């Protein structure tokens, strides 16, 4: 018993160690990052206000503007007209998301734009930091340091000296989605703020909180998790052509922060958590909106997430072993829903993201793994019980009980049974000549014969009492023609005893015999006993009658009651054995001796032909 328990414990310990190892590998290699990103994106989408800051306005270079102004690139005097109208209207800051890195084919137009830029101190032109290769999350960056650029591509010197600078680099996650941005990049030319940060600083907004962002795990300093609070056309967007043609009152730009960029289909687009095709001028607008609204997304400490994962592992293991599978599955589902809902509420109320994917996945792995181990051991135990139970009940009956939805009722029920009692005669003198271990061997040999024939004929071994046995037919499940099977069992036992008698007589000089009594009638059968000990057995007058019929048998004789005789006389040859007055009976009972088998019920014949019994 101890060995079996230790074996089970070893398997469970090894299985859970394997589950923990798998979880550690998943965490170490970021295999669950895709799911984490999807949950994060779901949080962003579900908590968008879609009401960006009213001071932000986008002037979009759309299809109509390109059609009316002409093919791109435009003559740079077009930008002169735009700047003049915006400055006339009192725009607070103008940020161009347009690359002016090379001189145009019209030097005079470049000079006119430079002259216009020189008149104002609120204009930002973009630059592009040259990072090592395609920067992504696999790039090694020392925590707490700014992104280091090898160089920077800036506007031509003619423009550069008159404008504020900003970078327009986009930070892509491994799946190509923009979820963050570097507010500052270190370059050989100095630190370049992002376009959104530069515009907020130029507008006089308080950006101190954003300059001291907490450093995200394994990420550089000054990296901002973007709070996508609006889709692109939630921002007020005015076509470029409408502004330069004077179709928009210049007063519309009074004290506004203006971004100029491409909104024509297929130009300067990227994938974001809230839109698959977003023009990146709106990414700058999003950062600016986030700063103006003072929205900073923080992440829960990784130790908190690890602790949550450990709790999920422990809870999953506990539920799988302590409660039913259905209940455990529902509780694990509830735990998963609670985690997802809890992290969503946390994000919505405090802008803090807690990654629960590791806890959810590892919890489910632990639950399924432990449930599989539990099912294995339960199945093994059921097979063991079925094997043991099969020694007392016909294997056919065991299969029917296992496959049927019918439960064996607790307590006793009244049912017609055929009861067989058997007693070995001559056992006492034989046991005096045998060693104790030889006595046990002899009884086992005898009971093997009795059990084999009883089970082959769909009987249930009720009990062995010393050298006697009680066998039931038609319980716990119904057995058609049960009187026939009971008499057939007795006849086959007596036939098998011939060889046993000869061997015992030759070896020990002792004559043994078996007497068998059979009766059919209503009895009380079921789980009978106390709450401390219950036996499945049959009780009642007809059981007693079967026992008394057996006590009246001669050596190697089978006697049946009149009731059993009437039910089986078509299949066996009988000899009337007379009438006997039994103890407790007011009238004598007619007894019949079984001589031979003459036939079988049709149902029994069909059962044999189908291989269902003997």
Coordinates of C-alpha atoms in Angstrom, one line a residue:
X1 CA 0.0 0.0 0.0
X2 CA 2.8 2.4 0.9
X3 CA 4.6 1.5 -2.2
X4 CA 1.6 2.3 -4.4
X5 CA 1.0 5.6 -2.6
X6 CA 4.6 6.6 -3.0
X7 CA 4.5 5.7 -6.7
X8 CA 1.4 7.9 -7.1
X9 CA 3.1 10.7 -5.2
X10 CA 6.2 10.4 -7.3
X11 CA 4.2 10.6 -10.5
X12 CA 2.3 13.7 -9.3
X13 CA 5.4 15.4 -8.1
X14 CA 7.2 14.7 -11.4
X15 CA 4.2 15.8 -13.4
X16 CA 3.9 19.1 -11.6
X17 CA 7.6 19.7 -11.9
X18 CA 7.3 19.2 -15.6
X19 CA 4.4 21.6 -15.7
X20 CA 6.4 24.2 -13.8
X21 CA 9.3 23.7 -16.2
X22 CA 7.1 24.2 -19.2
X23 CA 5.7 27.4 -17.7
X24 CA 9.2 28.7 -17.0
X25 CA 10.2 28.0 -20.6
X26 CA 7.1 29.9 -21.8
X27 CA 8.0 32.8 -19.6
X28 CA 11.7 32.8 -20.5
X29 CA 11.2 32.7 -24.2
X30 CA 8.2 35.1 -24.3
X31 CA 6.1 32.5 -26.0
X32 CA 2.9 34.0 -24.6
X33 CA 3.8 37.5 -25.7
X34 CA 1.3 37.2 -28.6
X35 CA -1.6 36.6 -26.2
X36 CA -0.4 39.3 -23.8
X37 CA -0.3 41.8 -26.6
X38 CA -3.8 40.8 -27.7
X39 CA -5.1 41.3 -24.1
X40 CA -3.3 44.6 -23.9
X41 CA -4.8 45.8 -27.2
X42 CA -8.2 44.7 -26.0
X43 CA -7.8 46.9 -23.0
X44 CA -6.8 49.9 -25.1
X45 CA -9.7 49.3 -27.5
X46 CA -12.3 48.9 -24.7
X47 CA -11.2 52.0 -22.8
X48 CA -10.9 54.5 -25.6
X49 CA -12.7 57.8 -24.9
X50 CA -12.5 58.7 -28.7
X51 CA -12.4 62.3 -27.5
X52 CA -8.9 63.7 -28.1
X53 CA -7.8 67.0 -26.7
X54 CA -9.6 69.8 -28.4
X55 CA -6.4 71.9 -29.0
X56 CA -5.1 69.3 -31.4
X57 CA -5.9 69.6 -35.1
X58 CA -4.5 67.7 -38.1
X59 CA -4.1 69.2 -41.5
X60 CA -4.2 66.2 -43.8
X61 CA -2.6 65.9 -47.2
X62 CA -5.4 63.8 -48.7
X63 CA -6.3 62.6 -52.2
X64 CA -8.1 65.8 -53.1
X65 CA -5.3 68.0 -52.0
X66 CA -2.8 66.0 -54.1
X67 CA -5.2 66.1 -57.0
X68 CA -5.7 69.9 -56.9
X69 CA -2.1 71.0 -55.9
X70 CA -0.4 68.5 -58.2
X71 CA 1.7 65.4 -58.0
X72 CA 4.0 65.0 -55.0
X73 CA 6.6 66.4 -54.1
X74 CA 5.0 69.8 -54.2
X75 CA 6.7 73.1 -54.8
X76 CA 7.7 74.3 -51.3
X77 CA 6.0 77.6 -51.7
X78 CA 2.8 75.7 -50.9
X79 CA 4.1 75.2 -47.4
X80 CA 4.8 79.0 -47.2
X81 CA 1.1 79.7 -47.9
X82 CA 0.1 77.2 -45.3
X83 CA 2.4 78.6 -42.6
X84 CA 1.2 82.1 -43.3
X85 CA -2.4 81.2 -42.9
X86 CA -1.8 79.2 -39.7
X87 CA 0.4 82.0 -38.2
X88 CA -2.3 84.6 -39.1
X89 CA -4.8 82.5 -37.3
X90 CA -2.7 82.3 -34.1
X91 CA -1.6 78.6 -34.1
X92 CA 0.4 77.9 -31.0
X93 CA 2.6 75.2 -32.5
X94 CA 3.0 73.8 -36.0
X95 CA 4.6 70.4 -36.4
X96 CA 5.4 69.1 -39.9
X97 CA 5.3 65.3 -40.3
X98 CA 6.9 65.8 -43.8
X99 CA 10.5 64.9 -44.6
X100 CA 12.5 67.8 -46.0
X101 CA 15.8 66.1 -46.0
X102 CA 17.0 67.1 -49.5
X103 CA 17.0 70.2 -51.6
X104 CA 14.2 70.6 -54.1
X105 CA 14.7 71.2 -57.9
X106 CA 13.7 74.8 -57.3
X107 CA 16.2 76.6 -55.0
X108 CA 14.2 79.8 -55.0
X109 CA 11.3 77.9 -53.4
X110 CA 13.6 76.5 -50.8
X111 CA 14.8 80.0 -50.0
X112 CA 11.3 81.3 -49.7
X113 CA 10.3 78.6 -47.3
X114 CA 13.5 79.1 -45.2
X115 CA 12.7 82.8 -45.0
X116 CA 9.2 82.1 -43.8
X117 CA 10.5 79.6 -41.2
X118 CA 12.9 82.2 -40.0
X119 CA 10.0 84.5 -39.1
X120 CA 8.6 82.1 -36.5
X121 CA 9.8 80.2 -33.4
X122 CA 6.9 77.8 -33.1
X123 CA 7.6 75.4 -36.1
X124 CA 9.0 71.9 -35.8
X125 CA 10.5 70.0 -38.7
X126 CA 11.1 66.2 -38.4
X127 CA 14.4 64.3 -38.3
X128 CA 15.0 60.5 -38.5
X129 CA 17.4 58.8 -36.1
X130 CA 19.6 56.2 -37.7
X131 CA 19.4 53.2 -35.4
X132 CA 21.5 50.0 -35.6
X133 CA 19.6 47.9 -38.2
X134 CA 15.8 47.5 -37.8
X135 CA 15.3 48.3 -34.1
X136 CA 12.9 45.9 -32.5
X137 CA 12.3 44.3 -29.2
X138 CA 15.2 41.9 -29.7
X139 CA 17.7 44.7 -29.7
X140 CA 19.8 44.8 -26.5
X141 CA 19.4 48.0 -24.7
X142 CA 20.8 48.8 -21.3
X143 CA 17.9 49.6 -18.9
X144 CA 18.0 53.2 -17.8
X145 CA 19.7 54.5 -20.9
X146 CA 18.3 56.3 -23.9
X147 CA 18.2 54.7 -27.3
X148 CA 21.6 55.4 -29.0
X149 CA 21.5 56.4 -32.6
X150 CA 24.5 56.1 -35.0
X151 CA 23.4 59.2 -36.8
X152 CA 20.5 61.4 -37.6
X153 CA 18.9 62.5 -40.9
X154 CA 17.8 66.1 -40.6
X155 CA 16.2 68.8 -42.7
X156 CA 18.5 70.6 -45.1
X157 CA 20.7 73.2 -43.3
X158 CA 18.7 76.0 -44.9
X159 CA 15.7 75.0 -42.9
X160 CA 17.3 73.4 -39.9
X161 CA 18.7 76.6 -38.4
X162 CA 15.2 78.2 -38.2
X163 CA 13.1 75.3 -36.7
X164 CA 12.8 73.2 -33.6
X165 CA 13.9 69.6 -34.0
X166 CA 12.1 66.3 -33.3
X167 CA 12.4 62.7 -34.3
X168 CA 9.7 60.7 -36.1
X169 CA 11.0 57.2 -35.5
X170 CA 8.4 54.6 -34.9
X171 CA 8.9 51.7 -32.5
X172 CA 7.5 48.4 -33.7
X173 CA 6.9 45.4 -31.6
X174 CA 7.8 42.0 -32.9
X175 CA 4.4 41.6 -34.4
X176 CA 4.7 44.9 -36.3
X177 CA 2.3 46.8 -34.1
X178 CA 3.1 50.2 -32.6
X179 CA 2.4 50.1 -28.9
X180 CA 5.1 52.5 -27.6
X181 CA 7.5 55.2 -28.7
X182 CA 10.8 56.7 -27.5
X183 CA 10.2 60.2 -26.2
X184 CA 13.9 60.9 -26.5
X185 CA 16.7 59.4 -28.6
X186 CA 20.4 60.1 -28.1
X187 CA 22.2 61.0 -31.3
X188 CA 25.6 62.4 -32.2
X189 CA 23.8 65.7 -32.7
X190 CA 22.3 65.6 -29.2
X191 CA 19.0 64.4 -27.7
X192 CA 16.0 64.5 -30.1
X193 CA 12.5 64.5 -28.6
X194 CA 9.6 62.8 -30.3
X195 CA 7.4 65.0 -32.4
X196 CA 4.6 64.8 -29.8
X197 CA 6.9 65.7 -26.9
X198 CA 8.5 68.5 -28.8
X199 CA 5.1 70.1 -29.7
X200 CA 4.0 69.8 -26.0
X201 CA 7.2 71.4 -24.8
X202 CA 6.9 74.2 -27.3
X203 CA 3.3 74.8 -26.3
X204 CA 4.4 75.2 -22.6
X205 CA 2.8 72.0 -21.3
X206 CA 4.1 70.4 -18.2
X207 CA 6.1 67.5 -19.5
X208 CA 8.1 66.8 -16.3
X209 CA 6.3 63.5 -15.6
X210 CA 7.0 62.3 -19.1
X211 CA 10.7 63.1 -18.9
X212 CA 11.0 60.9 -15.8
X213 CA 9.0 57.9 -16.9
X214 CA 9.6 54.7 -14.9
X215 CA 11.9 52.4 -16.9
X216 CA 10.1 49.4 -18.2
X217 CA 11.6 46.0 -17.8
X218 CA 14.2 45.3 -20.4
X219 CA 13.4 48.5 -22.2
X220 CA 15.3 51.8 -22.6
X221 CA 14.7 55.0 -20.7
X222 CA 12.1 57.4 -21.9
X223 CA 10.0 54.8 -23.6
X224 CA 6.3 55.6 -23.4
X225 CA 3.5 53.0 -23.6
X226 CA 1.1 54.8 -26.0
X227 CA -2.4 55.5 -24.7
X228 CA -4.4 55.0 -27.9
X229 CA -7.4 57.0 -26.9
X230 CA -8.8 57.7 -30.3
X231 CA -8.9 56.5 -33.9
X232 CA -7.4 58.7 -36.6
X233 CA -10.5 60.6 -37.7
X234 CA -11.6 61.1 -34.1
X235 CA -9.0 63.9 -34.3
X236 CA -10.2 67.0 -36.0
X237 CA -8.8 66.7 -39.5
X238 CA -8.9 69.5 -42.1
X239 CA -7.8 68.9 -45.8
X240 CA -4.6 70.7 -46.7
X241 CA -6.2 72.2 -49.8
X242 CA -9.1 73.8 -47.8
X243 CA -6.6 75.7 -45.7
X244 CA -4.4 77.1 -48.5
X245 CA -7.5 78.0 -50.5
X246 CA -8.9 79.9 -47.6
X247 CA -12.0 77.8 -47.2
X248 CA -11.4 77.4 -43.5
X249 CA -11.5 80.5 -41.3
X250 CA -8.0 81.1 -39.9
X251 CA -9.5 81.7 -36.5
X252 CA -10.1 78.0 -36.4
X253 CA -6.4 77.6 -35.5
X254 CA -6.3 80.1 -32.7
X255 CA -4.1 78.7 -29.9
X256 CA -4.2 75.2 -31.5
X257 CA -1.4 72.6 -31.9
X258 CA -1.3 71.8 -35.6
X259 CA 0.1 68.7 -37.1
X260 CA 0.7 68.5 -40.9
X261 CA 0.9 65.1 -42.5
X262 CA -0.2 62.5 -45.0
X263 CA -3.7 61.0 -44.8
X264 CA -4.0 59.8 -48.4
X265 CA -4.6 56.0 -48.6
X266 CA -1.5 53.9 -48.8
X267 CA 0.9 56.6 -47.6
X268 CA 2.8 56.7 -44.3
X269 CA 0.7 54.1 -42.5
X270 CA 1.3 51.6 -39.7
X271 CA -0.5 49.0 -37.6
X272 CA -1.7 50.1 -34.2
X273 CA -3.7 48.3 -31.4
X274 CA -6.8 50.3 -32.4
X275 CA -6.5 50.4 -36.3
X276 CA -4.8 48.2 -38.8
X277 CA -4.1 51.0 -41.2
X278 CA -3.4 54.3 -39.3
X279 CA -1.6 57.2 -40.9
X280 CA 1.3 57.9 -38.6
X281 CA 0.7 61.6 -38.3
X282 CA -2.0 60.4 -35.9
X283 CA 0.6 58.5 -33.9
X284 CA 2.2 61.8 -33.2
X285 CA -1.2 63.3 -32.4
X286 CA -1.7 60.4 -30.0
X287 CA 1.5 61.1 -28.1
X288 CA 0.6 64.8 -27.9
X289 CA -2.9 64.0 -26.7
X290 CA -1.5 61.7 -24.1
X291 CA 0.9 64.4 -22.8
X292 CA -1.8 67.1 -22.7
X293 CA -4.2 64.7 -20.9
X294 CA -1.4 63.5 -18.5
X295 CA -2.0 59.9 -19.3
X296 CA 0.8 57.5 -18.4
X297 CA 0.3 53.7 -18.6
X298 CA 2.3 51.8 -16.1
X299 CA 2.9 48.1 -15.8
X300 CA 2.5 46.0 -12.7
X301 CA 5.8 44.8 -11.2
X302 CA 6.9 41.5 -12.7
X303 CA 7.2 40.0 -9.2
X304 CA 3.4 40.6 -8.7
X305 CA 2.7 38.9 -12.0
X306 CA 5.0 36.0 -11.0
X307 CA 3.2 35.7 -7.6
X308 CA -0.2 35.6 -9.5
X309 CA 1.2 32.8 -11.7
X310 CA 2.3 30.8 -8.7
X311 CA -1.2 31.2 -7.1
X312 CA -2.8 30.0 -10.3
X313 CA -0.6 26.9 -10.4
X314 CA -1.4 26.1 -6.8
X315 CA -5.1 26.7 -7.2
X316 CA -5.3 24.6 -10.3
X317 CA -3.5 21.7 -8.7
X318 CA -5.8 21.9 -5.6
X319 CA -9.0 22.1 -7.7
X320 CA -8.0 19.2 -9.9
X321 CA -7.5 16.9 -7.0
X322 CA -10.1 18.1 -4.5
X323 CA -13.3 18.7 -6.4
X324 CA -15.2 17.0 -9.2
X325 CA -14.0 17.6 -12.8
X326 CA -17.0 19.6 -13.8
X327 CA -16.9 21.8 -10.6
X328 CA -13.2 22.2 -11.0
X329 CA -13.5 23.3 -14.7
X330 CA -16.2 25.8 -13.8
X331 CA -14.1 27.2 -10.9
X332 CA -11.0 27.5 -13.2
X333 CA -13.2 29.2 -15.8
X334 CA -14.4 31.6 -13.1
X335 CA -10.9 32.2 -11.9
X336 CA -9.8 33.0 -15.5
X337 CA -12.7 35.3 -16.1
X338 CA -12.0 37.0 -12.8
X339 CA -8.3 37.6 -13.7
X340 CA -9.2 39.0 -17.1
X341 CA -12.0 41.2 -15.7
X342 CA -9.8 42.3 -12.8
X343 CA -6.9 43.4 -15.0
X344 CA -9.4 45.2 -17.3
X345 CA -10.9 47.1 -14.4
X346 CA -7.4 47.9 -13.1
X347 CA -6.4 49.3 -16.5
X348 CA -9.6 51.3 -16.9
X349 CA -9.4 52.9 -13.4
X350 CA -5.7 53.4 -12.9
X351 CA -4.0 53.1 -16.4
X352 CA -2.0 50.2 -14.9
X353 CA -1.6 47.0 -17.0
X354 CA -1.2 43.7 -15.2
X355 CA -0.2 40.8 -17.5
X356 CA -2.4 37.9 -16.4
X357 CA -1.8 35.7 -19.5
X358 CA 1.0 33.8 -17.8
X359 CA -1.2 33.1 -14.8
X360 CA -4.1 32.1 -17.0
X361 CA -2.1 29.8 -19.3
X362 CA 0.0 28.2 -16.6
X363 CA -3.1 27.7 -14.4
X364 CA -4.9 26.0 -17.2
X365 CA -1.8 23.8 -18.0
X366 CA -1.6 22.9 -14.3
X367 CA -5.3 22.1 -14.1
X368 CA -5.3 20.0 -17.3
X369 CA -2.1 18.2 -16.3
X370 CA -3.2 17.4 -12.8
X371 CA -6.6 16.4 -14.1
X372 CA -5.0 14.0 -16.6
X373 CA -3.0 12.5 -13.8
X374 CA -6.0 12.2 -11.6
X375 CA -8.0 10.6 -14.4
X376 CA -5.2 8.1 -15.0
X377 CA -5.1 7.0 -11.4
X378 CA -8.9 6.9 -11.2
X379 CA -9.1 4.8 -14.3
X380 CA -6.4 2.5 -13.0
X381 CA -8.3 2.2 -9.7
X382 CA -11.6 1.5 -11.6
X383 CA -9.8 -1.2 -13.6
X384 CA -8.5 -2.7 -10.4
X385 CA -11.9 -2.6 -8.8
X386 CA -13.6 -4.0 -11.9
X387 CA -11.0 -6.8 -11.9
X388 CA -11.6 -7.5 -8.2
X389 CA -15.4 -7.2 -8.6
X390 CA -15.2 -9.5 -11.5
X391 CA -14.2 -12.3 -9.1
X392 CA -17.6 -12.1 -7.5
X393 CA -19.9 -11.1 -10.3
X394 CA -20.0 -12.3 -13.9
X395 CA -17.7 -10.3 -16.2
X396 CA -20.7 -9.7 -18.4
X397 CA -22.5 -8.2 -15.5
X398 CA -19.5 -6.0 -14.5
X399 CA -19.4 -4.6 -18.1
X400 CA -23.2 -3.9 -18.0
X401 CA -22.9 -2.1 -14.6
X402 CA -19.9 -0.1 -15.9
X403 CA -21.6 0.9 -19.1
X404 CA -25.1 1.4 -17.9
X405 CA -26.3 4.7 -16.4
X406 CA -28.3 2.6 -13.9
X407 CA -27.0 2.8 -10.3
X408 CA -27.2 -0.1 -7.9
X409 CA -29.7 1.1 -5.4
X410 CA -28.7 1.6 -1.8
X411 CA -30.7 -0.3 0.8
X412 CA -32.7 -3.4 0.1
X413 CA -35.2 -4.2 -2.6
X414 CA -37.6 -7.1 -3.1
X415 CA -36.7 -9.2 -6.1
X416 CA -37.0 -12.7 -7.4
X417 CA -33.7 -14.5 -7.1
X418 CA -32.4 -18.0 -7.4
X419 CA -30.1 -18.8 -4.4
X420 CA -27.5 -21.6 -4.5
X421 CA -25.9 -22.9 -1.3
X422 CA -22.9 -25.3 -1.5
X423 CA -21.1 -27.2 1.2
X424 CA -17.9 -29.4 1.0
X425 CA -18.4 -32.6 2.9
X426 CA -15.4 -34.5 4.3
X427 CA -13.3 -31.3 4.6
X428 CA -12.7 -31.7 8.4
X429 CA -10.9 -35.0 8.2
X430 CA -9.0 -33.8 5.2
X431 CA -7.8 -30.6 7.0
X432 CA -6.5 -32.8 9.8
X433 CA -4.1 -34.4 7.4
X434 CA -3.0 -31.3 5.7
X435 CA -0.6 -28.5 6.7
X436 CA -2.2 -25.1 7.1
X437 CA -0.8 -23.8 3.8
X438 CA -2.1 -27.0 2.1
X439 CA -5.6 -26.4 3.5
X440 CA -5.5 -22.9 2.0
X441 CA -4.3 -24.2 -1.3
X442 CA -7.1 -26.8 -1.4
X443 CA -9.8 -24.3 -0.6
X444 CA -8.4 -21.9 -3.2
X445 CA -8.6 -24.7 -5.8
X446 CA -12.1 -25.6 -4.8
X447 CA -13.3 -21.9 -4.8
X448 CA -11.6 -21.4 -8.2
X449 CA -13.8 -24.1 -9.7
X450 CA -16.9 -22.8 -8.0
X451 CA -16.2 -19.2 -8.9
X452 CA -15.3 -20.0 -12.5
X453 CA -18.6 -21.9 -13.1
X454 CA -20.7 -19.3 -11.2
X455 CA -19.3 -16.3 -13.1
X456 CA -19.5 -18.1 -16.4
X457 CA -23.3 -18.5 -15.7
X458 CA -23.9 -14.9 -14.7
X459 CA -23.9 -15.6 -11.0
X460 CA -22.8 -13.3 -8.1
X461 CA -20.6 -14.8 -5.4
X462 CA -22.3 -13.5 -2.3
X463 CA -19.8 -15.0 0.2
X464 CA -17.5 -17.9 1.0
X465 CA -18.0 -19.2 4.6
X466 CA -15.3 -21.7 5.5
X467 CA -15.9 -24.6 3.1
X468 CA -19.3 -23.3 2.1
X469 CA -20.5 -20.8 -0.5
X470 CA -23.6 -18.7 -1.3
X471 CA -24.2 -17.7 -4.9
X472 CA -27.0 -15.4 -6.2
X473 CA -28.5 -15.3 -9.6
X474 CA -30.4 -12.3 -11.0
X475 CA -28.6 -9.7 -8.9
X476 CA -27.5 -7.0 -8.9
X477 CA -28.6 -6.7 -12.6
X478 CA -31.4 -8.7 -14.1
X479 CA -30.4 -12.1 -15.6
X480 CA -33.1 -13.7 -17.8
X481 CA -33.6 -17.4 -17.1
X482 CA -31.7 -17.2 -13.8
X483 CA -33.1 -20.5 -12.4
X484 CA -31.7 -22.3 -15.4
X485 CA -28.2 -20.7 -14.9
X486 CA -28.3 -21.6 -11.2
X487 CA -29.0 -25.3 -11.9
X488 CA -26.5 -25.4 -14.7
X489 CA -23.9 -23.9 -12.4
X490 CA -24.5 -26.7 -9.8
X491 CA -24.4 -29.4 -12.4
X492 CA -21.1 -28.1 -13.8
X493 CA -19.6 -27.8 -10.3
X494 CA -20.5 -31.4 -9.6
X495 CA -19.0 -32.5 -12.9
X496 CA -15.8 -30.7 -12.1
X497 CA -15.6 -32.3 -8.6
X498 CA -15.2 -35.7 -10.0
X499 CA -11.5 -35.1 -10.8
X500 CA -11.0 -33.3 -7.5
X501 CA -12.5 -36.3 -5.6
X502 CA -10.2 -38.7 -7.4
X503 CA -7.1 -36.7 -6.7
X504 CA -7.9 -36.2 -3.0
X505 CA -8.7 -39.9 -2.5
X506 CA -5.5 -41.0 -4.2
X507 CA -3.3 -38.5 -2.5
X508 CA -4.7 -38.4 1.0
X509 CA -7.1 -41.3 1.3
X510 CA -10.0 -39.1 2.2
X511 CA -13.3 -38.9 0.4
X512 CA -14.8 -35.5 -0.1
X513 CA -18.1 -34.5 -1.7
X514 CA -20.2 -31.5 -2.4
X515 CA -23.9 -31.0 -1.6
X516 CA -25.8 -28.2 -3.4
X517 CA -29.2 -26.8 -2.6
X518 CA -31.1 -24.4 -4.9
X519 CA -34.3 -22.3 -4.4
X520 CA -36.1 -19.6 -6.3
X521 CA -38.3 -16.9 -4.8
X522 CA -38.6 -13.3 -3.6
X523 CA -35.9 -12.1 -1.3
X524 CA -34.6 -8.8 0.0
X525 CA -31.4 -8.0 -1.8
X526 CA -29.1 -5.0 -1.7
X527 CA -26.6 -3.1 0.4
X528 CA -27.5 -4.3 3.9
X529 CA -25.7 -3.5 7.1
X530 CA -24.8 -0.4 9.2
X531 CA -23.1 2.9 8.2
X532 CA -19.9 1.3 9.4
X533 CA -20.1 -1.9 7.4
X534 CA -22.2 -2.7 4.4
X535 CA -22.5 -6.0 2.5
X536 CA -24.2 -6.6 -0.7
X537 CA -26.3 -9.7 0.1
X538 CA -29.7 -11.3 0.1
X539 CA -31.9 -12.1 3.1
X540 CA -35.3 -13.7 3.6
X541 CA -37.2 -16.9 4.0
X542 CA -36.3 -18.1 0.5
X543 CA -32.6 -17.7 1.3
X544 CA -33.1 -19.8 4.4
X545 CA -35.0 -22.4 2.4
X546 CA -32.1 -22.8 0.0
X547 CA -29.7 -23.3 2.9
X548 CA -31.9 -25.9 4.4
X549 CA -32.3 -27.7 1.1
X550 CA -28.5 -27.9 0.9
X551 CA -28.3 -29.4 4.4
X552 CA -30.6 -32.2 3.3
X553 CA -28.5 -33.2 0.3
X554 CA -26.5 -36.5 0.1
X555 CA -22.9 -36.5 -1.0
X556 CA -22.5 -35.1 -4.6
X557 CA -26.2 -34.4 -4.8
X558 CA -28.0 -31.4 -6.2
X559 CA -31.5 -30.7 -4.8
X560 CA -33.8 -28.0 -5.9
X561 CA -37.1 -26.7 -4.6
X562 CA -40.4 -27.3 -6.3
X563 CA -40.4 -23.7 -7.6
X564 CA -37.0 -24.0 -9.2
X565 CA -38.0 -27.4 -10.6
X566 CA -41.1 -26.0 -12.3
X567 CA -39.0 -23.2 -13.9
X568 CA -36.3 -25.5 -15.2
X569 CA -37.9 -28.9 -15.8
X570 CA -37.8 -28.3 -19.5
X571 CA -34.0 -28.2 -19.5
X572 CA -32.9 -30.8 -16.9
X573 CA -33.7 -34.4 -16.1
X574 CA -35.0 -34.6 -12.5
X575 CA -35.8 -37.3 -10.0
X576 CA -38.3 -36.7 -7.3
X577 CA -36.4 -36.9 -4.0
X578 CA -39.4 -36.9 -1.7
X579 CA -40.8 -34.4 0.8
X580 CA -38.8 -32.9 3.6
X581 CA -40.2 -30.9 6.6
X582 CA -37.9 -27.9 7.0
X583 CA -37.3 -26.0 10.2
X584 CA -39.7 -23.1 10.5
X585 CA -42.0 -24.6 7.8
X586 CA -45.6 -25.8 8.5
X587 CA -45.7 -28.0 5.5
X588 CA -43.1 -30.3 3.9
X589 CA -41.2 -29.2 0.8
X590 CA -41.0 -31.3 -2.4
X591 CA -37.4 -31.7 -3.4
X592 CA -36.0 -32.7 -6.8
X593 CA -32.6 -34.1 -7.6
X594 CA -30.8 -33.0 -10.8
X595 CA -29.6 -35.9 -12.9
X596 CA -28.6 -34.4 -16.3
X597 CA -28.9 -31.5 -18.7
X598 CA -31.5 -32.0 -21.5
X599 CA -31.7 -28.5 -23.1
X600 CA -31.4 -24.8 -22.7
X601 CA -33.6 -21.7 -23.1
X602 CA -33.5 -20.1 -26.5
X603 CA -32.1 -16.9 -25.1
X604 CA -29.2 -18.8 -23.5
X605 CA -28.4 -20.5 -26.7
X606 CA -28.3 -17.2 -28.6
X607 CA -26.0 -15.8 -25.9
X608 CA -23.6 -18.6 -26.3
X609 CA -23.6 -18.3 -30.1
X610 CA -22.8 -14.6 -29.8
X611 CA -19.9 -15.2 -27.4
X612 CA -21.6 -13.5 -24.5
X613 CA -21.5 -16.5 -22.1
X614 CA -21.1 -20.2 -21.8

